[in-house]
Structure formats: structure tokens, C-alpha cells
Amino acid sequence: MNPSVNRRDVLKSAAAGALTLWVPRLLKAQQPVTKLTNSLSVIDAGGANVTALSTGQGFVLVDSGAPKTGDTVMAALNSLTPNGKVQTLFNTHYHLDQTANNERFAAQGAKIISQKRTREWMATDYWVPAEERYEKARPTAALPTETFLTRGSMKAGNEEIAYGYLLMAHTSGDLYVHFKGANVIAVGDVASPLRDPELDWFTGAWVGGRSDSMDLLLSISNDQTRFVPAYGAVMSKAQFKAERDMMEEVRQRIFDRVRAGEGPQDMLAGGALDGLPRKWKDPLKFLYAAAKGGWAYYDKLGENVV
Ligand SMILES: [Zn+2]
């Protein structure tokens, strides 16, 4: 027997083995829907999560997906309920990754609900300090058609939905959507298991608001509640609580350091984020935003303030 033929056969069968392993993984990667219950699913829309409730009267969505994901989201919805229409779309906040497909669902006649501040940010040109540029206002067709200040509720099919304002947690207009029957809360970017937590300090967001908002979310949950973040896998209550505890530790450290007159560079050099159960990809960016927010809320930092 020619040993080189043998070797080629071995390589061929190894390649075939690799292919059979690889194909299911590829198919899995192309399947963007994760079912949480019979009627509630999470769709991966360009890395950003879209939560979809199927009801007899159409879909209720939380967030519409990142830019250029319209076809992906539509195909995913079609796989859940063929030809189903979106009746109601919530925007957890104004960022493009959460609102890019608004126009598409508005054209289907969807009602778009947001906190009042979110609509205001979407309706105006605004300065993005970190990038030194203006972001253009969104077209009228993309804007929320219904806003609220503090909270609201609705019924969709058999599901009771409660929604409310998360004060200054990630932007100035964050909301949560609580699917009570499914025991799932979509929390937008107020939980950040995958990416660095972000604070749009120029809108008013700060670590105090983030920490308080996570407490509010815990207060309306129970041990079986699942949390859908803006990016990344659905979180258990224990995972959400762990991020809240980490953020509360960060809040205390930032308060102390702002009161001591430190800026973000001082905070980084002084180890403000050291020893935490997560690593930041860009710690200075977070500390810059946290320090800016801390200065803006200087009168709320504690009893030592004159
Ligand atoms: Zn965001």
C-alpha cells in the first residue's frame, strides 16, 4: 500500500469530519431567534436584541434592530408568525442600534412607544462630544408616535405588559418592558453583560441613575425573572443582580473620587475599576463619562458636599 494515499485518505476523512462539525454551527449562527416561551422570542438584529411577543393580533416588539438588519428581523418575525404585522413597537432608548428599523414597522402601521425624552433626542440634531460631530435628527417616520413620562401598561393577547421609565440610567429616556406572564423584562442598555456599560452623560445619564434603575428592576422581578439586555445573552436574575452589585460598587467608588476632586485619568491611575468581577474594554471612556455625570450631579453625591 502506498503510504501517501493512506495519508491523503486520512486527511480527507478528517476534513469531512471537520465539515460535519462546521455545518451545524454555521446553520446555528444563521438562526437569529431564541425562544423564551411559546410566544416570546429574542431576535439577534445585528448584535442588538429585538424582543418579540407573538399574539393573535400581531407582534409587540421591544426595539427595532441595528442599521441594515430590516430584512433579518422581518424574516425572523415571519418564521414566528407568517405575515404577522407589528402592532406595537417599544424603543428602550434613542440609539440607532435600537431604532434603526422604526420606519419599516411604522409603514406597517405600528404604534411606536417611547419615554418622552427618547422622542425628543430622536427629533433633534444633537452634538456627540466623544466624536465631535452632530448626529442628525431622525426622519418623522422613525419617531415614536406615543410617549409617556413615568409608566404605562397594556394587554396584548393573553400577556399583561407593564412599562416604565428608568431615570438617567444609560440615556435620559430609557424604559423597561415587563412581560408579566412570561416573567421577562426587556431592559435595553441598562444591563450590559457583553459590552462596557455606557453612560450618555451629555443627556443626563450617570452611575447613580444606573444603579438606582437596576434596583428598581430588581424590585419588580422574582427569582425566575429573565432579563433581556440590549446586547448579549438573556440574563438570569442572579446574573442581573451580579451586574447590579458590581455597578453599585462602581457608583460608590466614583462618588468618593468625584468628591475628592479626581478626574477620569486620576481615577484610572488610582485603580477605580480594579478588582471588579469584569474587565472594561475601554476603562477610560467609561470613567470619563462617569466623572462627567458625577460632576453634573455633585449635589447628590452625599453628606460631605457643602
Ligand atoms: Zn444604547
Short mmCIF file of C-alpha atoms and ligand atoms in Angstrom, two decimals:
data_model
loop_
_atom_site.label_atom_id
_atom_site.label_comp_id
_atom_site.label_asym_id
_atom_site.label_seq_id
_atom_site.Cartn_x
_atom_site.Cartn_y
_atom_site.Cartn_z
CA MET A 1 0.00 0.00 0.00
CA ASN A 2 1.23 3.44 -0.87
CA PRO A 3 1.61 5.35 2.39
CA SER A 4 0.95 8.71 0.70
CA VAL A 5 -2.52 7.52 -0.44
CA ASN A 6 -3.23 6.43 3.10
CA ARG A 7 -2.28 9.82 4.41
CA ARG A 8 -4.46 11.55 1.83
CA ASP A 9 -7.40 9.37 2.86
CA VAL A 10 -6.82 10.26 6.48
CA LEU A 11 -6.71 13.96 5.63
CA LYS A 12 -9.85 13.63 3.53
CA SER A 13 -11.81 11.94 6.29
CA ALA A 14 -10.50 14.48 8.81
CA ALA A 15 -11.72 17.26 6.52
CA ALA A 16 -15.11 15.55 6.19
CA GLY A 17 -15.29 15.28 9.98
CA ALA A 18 -14.49 18.93 10.35
CA LEU A 19 -17.16 19.77 7.78
CA THR A 20 -19.89 17.87 9.61
CA LEU A 21 -18.97 19.69 12.79
CA TRP A 22 -18.80 23.00 10.99
CA VAL A 23 -22.09 22.87 9.08
CA PRO A 24 -24.45 22.70 12.10
CA ARG A 25 -22.51 25.51 13.75
CA LEU A 26 -22.90 27.64 10.64
CA LEU A 27 -26.62 26.90 10.49
CA LYS A 28 -26.94 27.78 14.15
CA ALA A 29 -25.18 31.09 13.56
CA GLN A 30 -27.69 31.88 10.81
CA GLN A 31 -30.66 31.24 13.11
CA PRO A 32 -31.20 34.54 14.90
CA VAL A 33 -34.22 33.58 17.03
CA THR A 34 -34.05 32.45 20.66
CA LYS A 35 -37.40 31.33 22.08
CA LEU A 36 -38.03 32.30 25.70
CA THR A 37 -41.60 30.98 25.83
CA ASN A 38 -44.11 29.76 23.22
CA SER A 39 -44.95 33.35 22.36
CA LEU A 40 -41.90 35.39 23.41
CA SER A 41 -38.60 35.37 21.49
CA VAL A 42 -35.39 37.33 21.19
CA ILE A 43 -34.10 38.11 17.69
CA ASP A 44 -30.44 38.89 17.05
CA ALA A 45 -30.62 42.03 14.90
CA GLY A 46 -27.02 42.83 14.03
CA GLY A 47 -25.82 42.09 17.55
CA ALA A 48 -28.62 44.15 19.10
CA ASN A 49 -31.55 42.32 20.66
CA VAL A 50 -35.13 42.69 19.48
CA THR A 51 -37.69 41.11 21.82
CA ALA A 52 -40.79 39.86 20.01
CA LEU A 53 -44.12 38.83 21.52
CA SER A 54 -46.43 36.95 19.13
CA THR A 55 -50.11 37.46 19.83
CA GLY A 56 -53.27 36.65 17.91
CA GLN A 57 -53.39 40.32 16.92
CA GLY A 58 -49.78 40.71 15.71
CA PHE A 59 -46.43 41.38 17.32
CA VAL A 60 -45.31 43.54 20.17
CA LEU A 61 -41.59 44.36 19.75
CA VAL A 62 -39.07 45.88 22.09
CA ASP A 63 -36.54 47.73 19.90
CA SER A 64 -36.38 47.51 16.13
CA GLY A 65 -32.76 46.43 15.49
CA ALA A 66 -29.46 47.86 14.28
CA PRO A 67 -28.92 49.52 10.87
CA LYS A 68 -29.19 47.24 7.81
CA THR A 69 -31.00 44.47 9.73
CA GLY A 70 -34.53 45.13 8.45
CA ASP A 71 -34.63 42.01 6.27
CA THR A 72 -33.17 39.82 9.06
CA VAL A 73 -35.77 41.00 11.54
CA MET A 74 -38.62 40.63 9.05
CA ALA A 75 -37.51 37.08 8.17
CA ALA A 76 -37.25 36.16 11.86
CA LEU A 77 -40.74 37.54 12.55
CA ASN A 78 -42.09 35.69 9.55
CA SER A 79 -40.64 32.44 10.91
CA LEU A 80 -42.56 33.05 14.16
CA THR A 81 -45.90 34.11 12.63
CA PRO A 82 -46.10 34.11 8.82
CA ASN A 83 -47.31 37.50 7.56
CA GLY A 84 -47.69 38.77 11.12
CA LYS A 85 -47.77 42.54 11.46
CA VAL A 86 -46.12 44.57 14.19
CA GLN A 87 -48.84 46.32 16.18
CA THR A 88 -46.72 47.94 18.87
CA LEU A 89 -43.00 48.75 18.99
CA PHE A 90 -41.26 49.99 22.12
CA ASN A 91 -37.95 51.87 21.84
CA THR A 92 -35.89 51.32 25.01
CA HIS A 93 -33.85 54.46 24.12
CA TYR A 94 -32.88 56.65 21.17
CA HIS A 95 -29.69 54.91 19.97
CA LEU A 96 -29.64 53.79 16.35
CA ASP A 97 -28.98 50.13 17.21
CA GLN A 98 -32.36 50.08 18.95
CA THR A 99 -34.35 52.23 16.50
CA ALA A 100 -32.90 51.72 13.00
CA ASN A 101 -35.88 49.77 11.64
CA ASN A 102 -38.55 52.05 13.12
CA GLU A 103 -39.58 53.38 9.69
CA ARG A 104 -40.18 49.89 8.39
CA PHE A 105 -42.60 48.99 11.17
CA ALA A 106 -44.22 52.42 11.15
CA ALA A 107 -45.01 51.79 7.46
CA GLN A 108 -46.91 48.65 8.58
CA GLY A 109 -48.98 50.83 10.86
CA ALA A 110 -47.16 50.02 14.10
CA LYS A 111 -47.63 52.29 17.08
CA ILE A 112 -44.18 53.27 18.44
CA ILE A 113 -43.95 53.92 22.18
CA SER A 114 -41.04 55.58 23.97
CA GLN A 115 -40.30 57.67 27.02
CA LYS A 116 -40.75 61.38 26.22
CA ARG A 117 -37.03 62.19 26.32
CA THR A 118 -36.22 59.47 23.79
CA ARG A 119 -38.53 61.02 21.23
CA GLU A 120 -37.00 64.45 21.93
CA TRP A 121 -33.45 63.16 21.27
CA MET A 122 -34.58 61.43 18.09
CA ALA A 123 -36.39 64.52 16.84
CA THR A 124 -33.45 66.96 17.13
CA ASP A 125 -29.91 67.30 15.79
CA TYR A 126 -27.53 66.83 18.71
CA TRP A 127 -23.81 67.09 19.40
CA VAL A 128 -21.90 63.84 20.12
CA PRO A 129 -18.99 65.03 22.28
CA ALA A 130 -16.87 61.85 22.04
CA GLU A 131 -16.92 62.01 18.24
CA GLU A 132 -17.03 65.80 17.87
CA ARG A 133 -19.87 65.75 15.39
CA TYR A 134 -23.58 66.35 15.11
CA GLU A 135 -25.99 63.46 14.79
CA LYS A 136 -28.87 64.36 12.51
CA ALA A 137 -32.47 64.18 13.69
CA ARG A 138 -34.33 61.08 12.53
CA PRO A 139 -36.99 61.41 9.85
CA THR A 140 -40.52 61.93 11.11
CA ALA A 141 -41.49 58.42 10.00
CA ALA A 142 -38.99 56.95 12.50
CA LEU A 143 -40.25 58.90 15.51
CA PRO A 144 -42.27 57.39 18.36
CA THR A 145 -45.97 58.06 17.93
CA GLU A 146 -46.83 57.79 21.63
CA THR A 147 -44.77 58.90 24.64
CA PHE A 148 -45.10 58.68 28.41
CA LEU A 149 -43.38 60.22 31.41
CA THR A 150 -43.26 57.59 34.16
CA ARG A 151 -45.09 54.36 33.34
CA GLY A 152 -47.89 52.63 31.48
CA SER A 153 -49.50 49.27 30.83
CA MET A 154 -51.27 47.39 28.07
CA LYS A 155 -52.68 43.98 27.28
CA ALA A 156 -51.56 42.08 24.17
CA GLY A 157 -53.25 38.74 23.57
CA ASN A 158 -53.02 36.97 26.93
CA GLU A 159 -49.97 38.94 28.04
CA GLU A 160 -50.02 41.75 30.60
CA ILE A 161 -47.35 44.30 29.77
CA ALA A 162 -46.11 46.99 32.13
CA TYR A 163 -43.53 49.56 31.07
CA GLY A 164 -41.76 52.37 32.85
CA TYR A 165 -39.03 54.98 32.96
CA LEU A 166 -35.51 54.15 34.12
CA LEU A 167 -34.30 57.54 35.27
CA MET A 168 -30.91 58.64 33.84
CA ALA A 169 -29.54 55.09 33.62
CA HIS A 170 -27.94 54.89 30.15
CA THR A 171 -29.56 57.87 28.41
CA SER A 172 -32.15 60.33 29.68
CA GLY A 173 -35.04 58.31 28.24
CA ASP A 174 -34.57 54.62 29.00
CA LEU A 175 -37.56 52.36 29.51
CA TYR A 176 -38.15 48.78 30.56
CA VAL A 177 -40.89 46.50 29.23
CA HIS A 178 -42.13 43.85 31.65
CA PHE A 179 -43.92 40.86 30.10
CA LYS A 180 -45.60 39.73 33.29
CA GLY A 181 -46.99 36.37 32.16
CA ALA A 182 -43.70 35.35 30.55
CA ASN A 183 -41.80 36.79 33.54
CA VAL A 184 -39.34 38.55 31.25
CA ILE A 185 -38.15 42.16 31.45
CA ALA A 186 -36.52 43.83 28.44
CA VAL A 187 -34.17 46.41 29.95
CA GLY A 188 -32.33 47.83 26.93
CA ASP A 189 -28.84 49.13 27.65
CA VAL A 190 -29.42 49.41 31.40
CA ALA A 191 -27.84 45.96 31.69
CA SER A 192 -24.63 45.42 29.79
CA PRO A 193 -23.32 41.87 30.12
CA LEU A 194 -21.46 41.93 26.79
CA ARG A 195 -20.22 45.47 26.20
CA ASP A 196 -18.80 48.05 28.56
CA PRO A 197 -21.62 49.83 30.41
CA GLU A 198 -22.18 53.21 28.73
CA LEU A 199 -23.45 56.46 30.16
CA ASP A 200 -24.66 59.19 27.80
CA TRP A 201 -23.58 61.83 30.33
CA PHE A 202 -24.46 64.66 27.91
CA THR A 203 -28.12 63.60 28.12
CA GLY A 204 -28.01 63.39 31.92
CA ALA A 205 -27.20 59.70 32.46
CA TRP A 206 -24.89 58.86 35.37
CA VAL A 207 -23.82 55.97 37.62
CA GLY A 208 -26.31 56.94 40.33
CA GLY A 209 -29.17 56.69 37.84
CA ARG A 210 -27.89 53.38 36.53
CA SER A 211 -27.54 51.84 39.98
CA ASP A 212 -30.98 53.10 41.12
CA SER A 213 -32.59 51.83 37.91
CA MET A 214 -31.11 48.37 38.38
CA ASP A 215 -32.59 48.37 41.90
CA LEU A 216 -35.98 49.34 40.51
CA LEU A 217 -35.79 46.44 38.04
CA LEU A 218 -34.85 44.01 40.80
CA SER A 219 -37.79 45.26 42.88
CA ILE A 220 -40.31 44.27 40.16
CA SER A 221 -38.69 40.87 39.49
CA ASN A 222 -38.68 37.50 41.24
CA ASP A 223 -36.12 34.69 41.31
CA GLN A 224 -37.32 33.23 38.00
CA THR A 225 -37.39 36.51 36.06
CA ARG A 226 -35.23 36.70 32.94
CA PHE A 227 -33.75 39.97 31.71
CA VAL A 228 -33.15 40.85 28.05
CA PRO A 229 -30.24 43.29 27.67
CA ALA A 230 -29.60 45.45 24.58
CA TYR A 231 -26.70 43.18 23.57
CA GLY A 232 -25.75 39.66 24.58
CA ALA A 233 -27.48 36.62 26.01
CA VAL A 234 -30.61 36.73 28.14
CA MET A 235 -29.70 37.07 31.82
CA SER A 236 -30.95 35.17 34.86
CA LYS A 237 -31.91 37.10 37.97
CA ALA A 238 -28.61 36.04 39.57
CA GLN A 239 -26.62 37.37 36.61
CA PHE A 240 -28.54 40.65 36.62
CA LYS A 241 -28.07 41.01 40.38
CA ALA A 242 -24.33 40.38 39.97
CA GLU A 243 -24.11 43.22 37.44
CA ARG A 244 -26.15 45.46 39.74
CA ASP A 245 -23.82 44.70 42.68
CA MET A 246 -20.79 45.48 40.51
CA MET A 247 -22.40 48.75 39.35
CA GLU A 248 -23.26 49.72 42.94
CA GLU A 249 -19.61 49.18 43.90
CA VAL A 250 -18.58 51.36 40.94
CA ARG A 251 -21.09 54.01 41.99
CA GLN A 252 -19.65 54.21 45.49
CA ARG A 253 -16.10 54.44 44.17
CA ILE A 254 -16.99 57.13 41.62
CA PHE A 255 -18.89 59.20 44.21
CA ASP A 256 -15.88 59.10 46.56
CA ARG A 257 -13.44 60.01 43.82
CA VAL A 258 -15.51 62.86 42.37
CA ARG A 259 -15.87 64.25 45.90
CA ALA A 260 -12.10 64.00 46.25
CA GLY A 261 -11.78 66.10 43.08
CA GLU A 262 -10.47 63.36 40.81
CA GLY A 263 -10.86 63.36 37.05
CA PRO A 264 -11.05 60.26 34.86
CA GLN A 265 -7.28 59.94 34.40
CA ASP A 266 -6.78 60.12 38.19
CA MET A 267 -9.48 57.52 38.65
CA LEU A 268 -7.88 55.17 36.14
CA ALA A 269 -4.39 55.64 37.61
CA GLY A 270 -5.82 55.15 41.11
CA GLY A 271 -7.39 51.80 40.15
CA ALA A 272 -11.04 52.89 40.30
CA LEU A 273 -12.09 49.82 38.28
CA ASP A 274 -9.54 47.36 39.70
CA GLY A 275 -10.60 44.12 41.37
CA LEU A 276 -14.12 44.11 39.88
CA PRO A 277 -15.61 40.88 38.52
CA ARG A 278 -15.42 42.22 34.95
CA LYS A 279 -12.86 43.85 32.71
CA TRP A 280 -13.59 47.00 30.74
CA LYS A 281 -12.53 47.13 27.09
CA ASP A 282 -12.14 50.92 27.32
CA PRO A 283 -11.98 51.83 31.02
CA LEU A 284 -11.01 55.48 30.39
CA LYS A 285 -14.07 56.08 28.19
CA PHE A 286 -16.34 54.75 30.94
CA LEU A 287 -14.55 56.71 33.68
CA TYR A 288 -14.72 59.90 31.58
CA ALA A 289 -18.50 59.52 31.27
CA ALA A 290 -18.85 58.52 34.94
CA ALA A 291 -16.80 61.52 36.09
CA LYS A 292 -18.75 63.94 33.87
CA GLY A 293 -22.00 62.55 35.23
CA GLY A 294 -20.68 62.74 38.78
CA TRP A 295 -19.81 66.42 38.40
CA ALA A 296 -23.25 67.15 36.92
CA TYR A 297 -24.92 65.60 39.98
CA TYR A 298 -22.43 66.94 42.50
CA ASP A 299 -25.22 67.97 44.90
CA LYS A 300 -26.39 64.35 45.09
CA LEU A 301 -23.10 62.72 45.98
CA GLY A 302 -23.57 62.63 49.73
CA GLU A 303 -23.42 64.39 53.05
CA ASN A 304 -19.87 65.71 52.68
CA VAL A 305 -20.88 68.11 49.97
CA VAL A 306 -21.02 71.70 51.18
ZN ZN B 1 -27.56 52.46 23.88
#
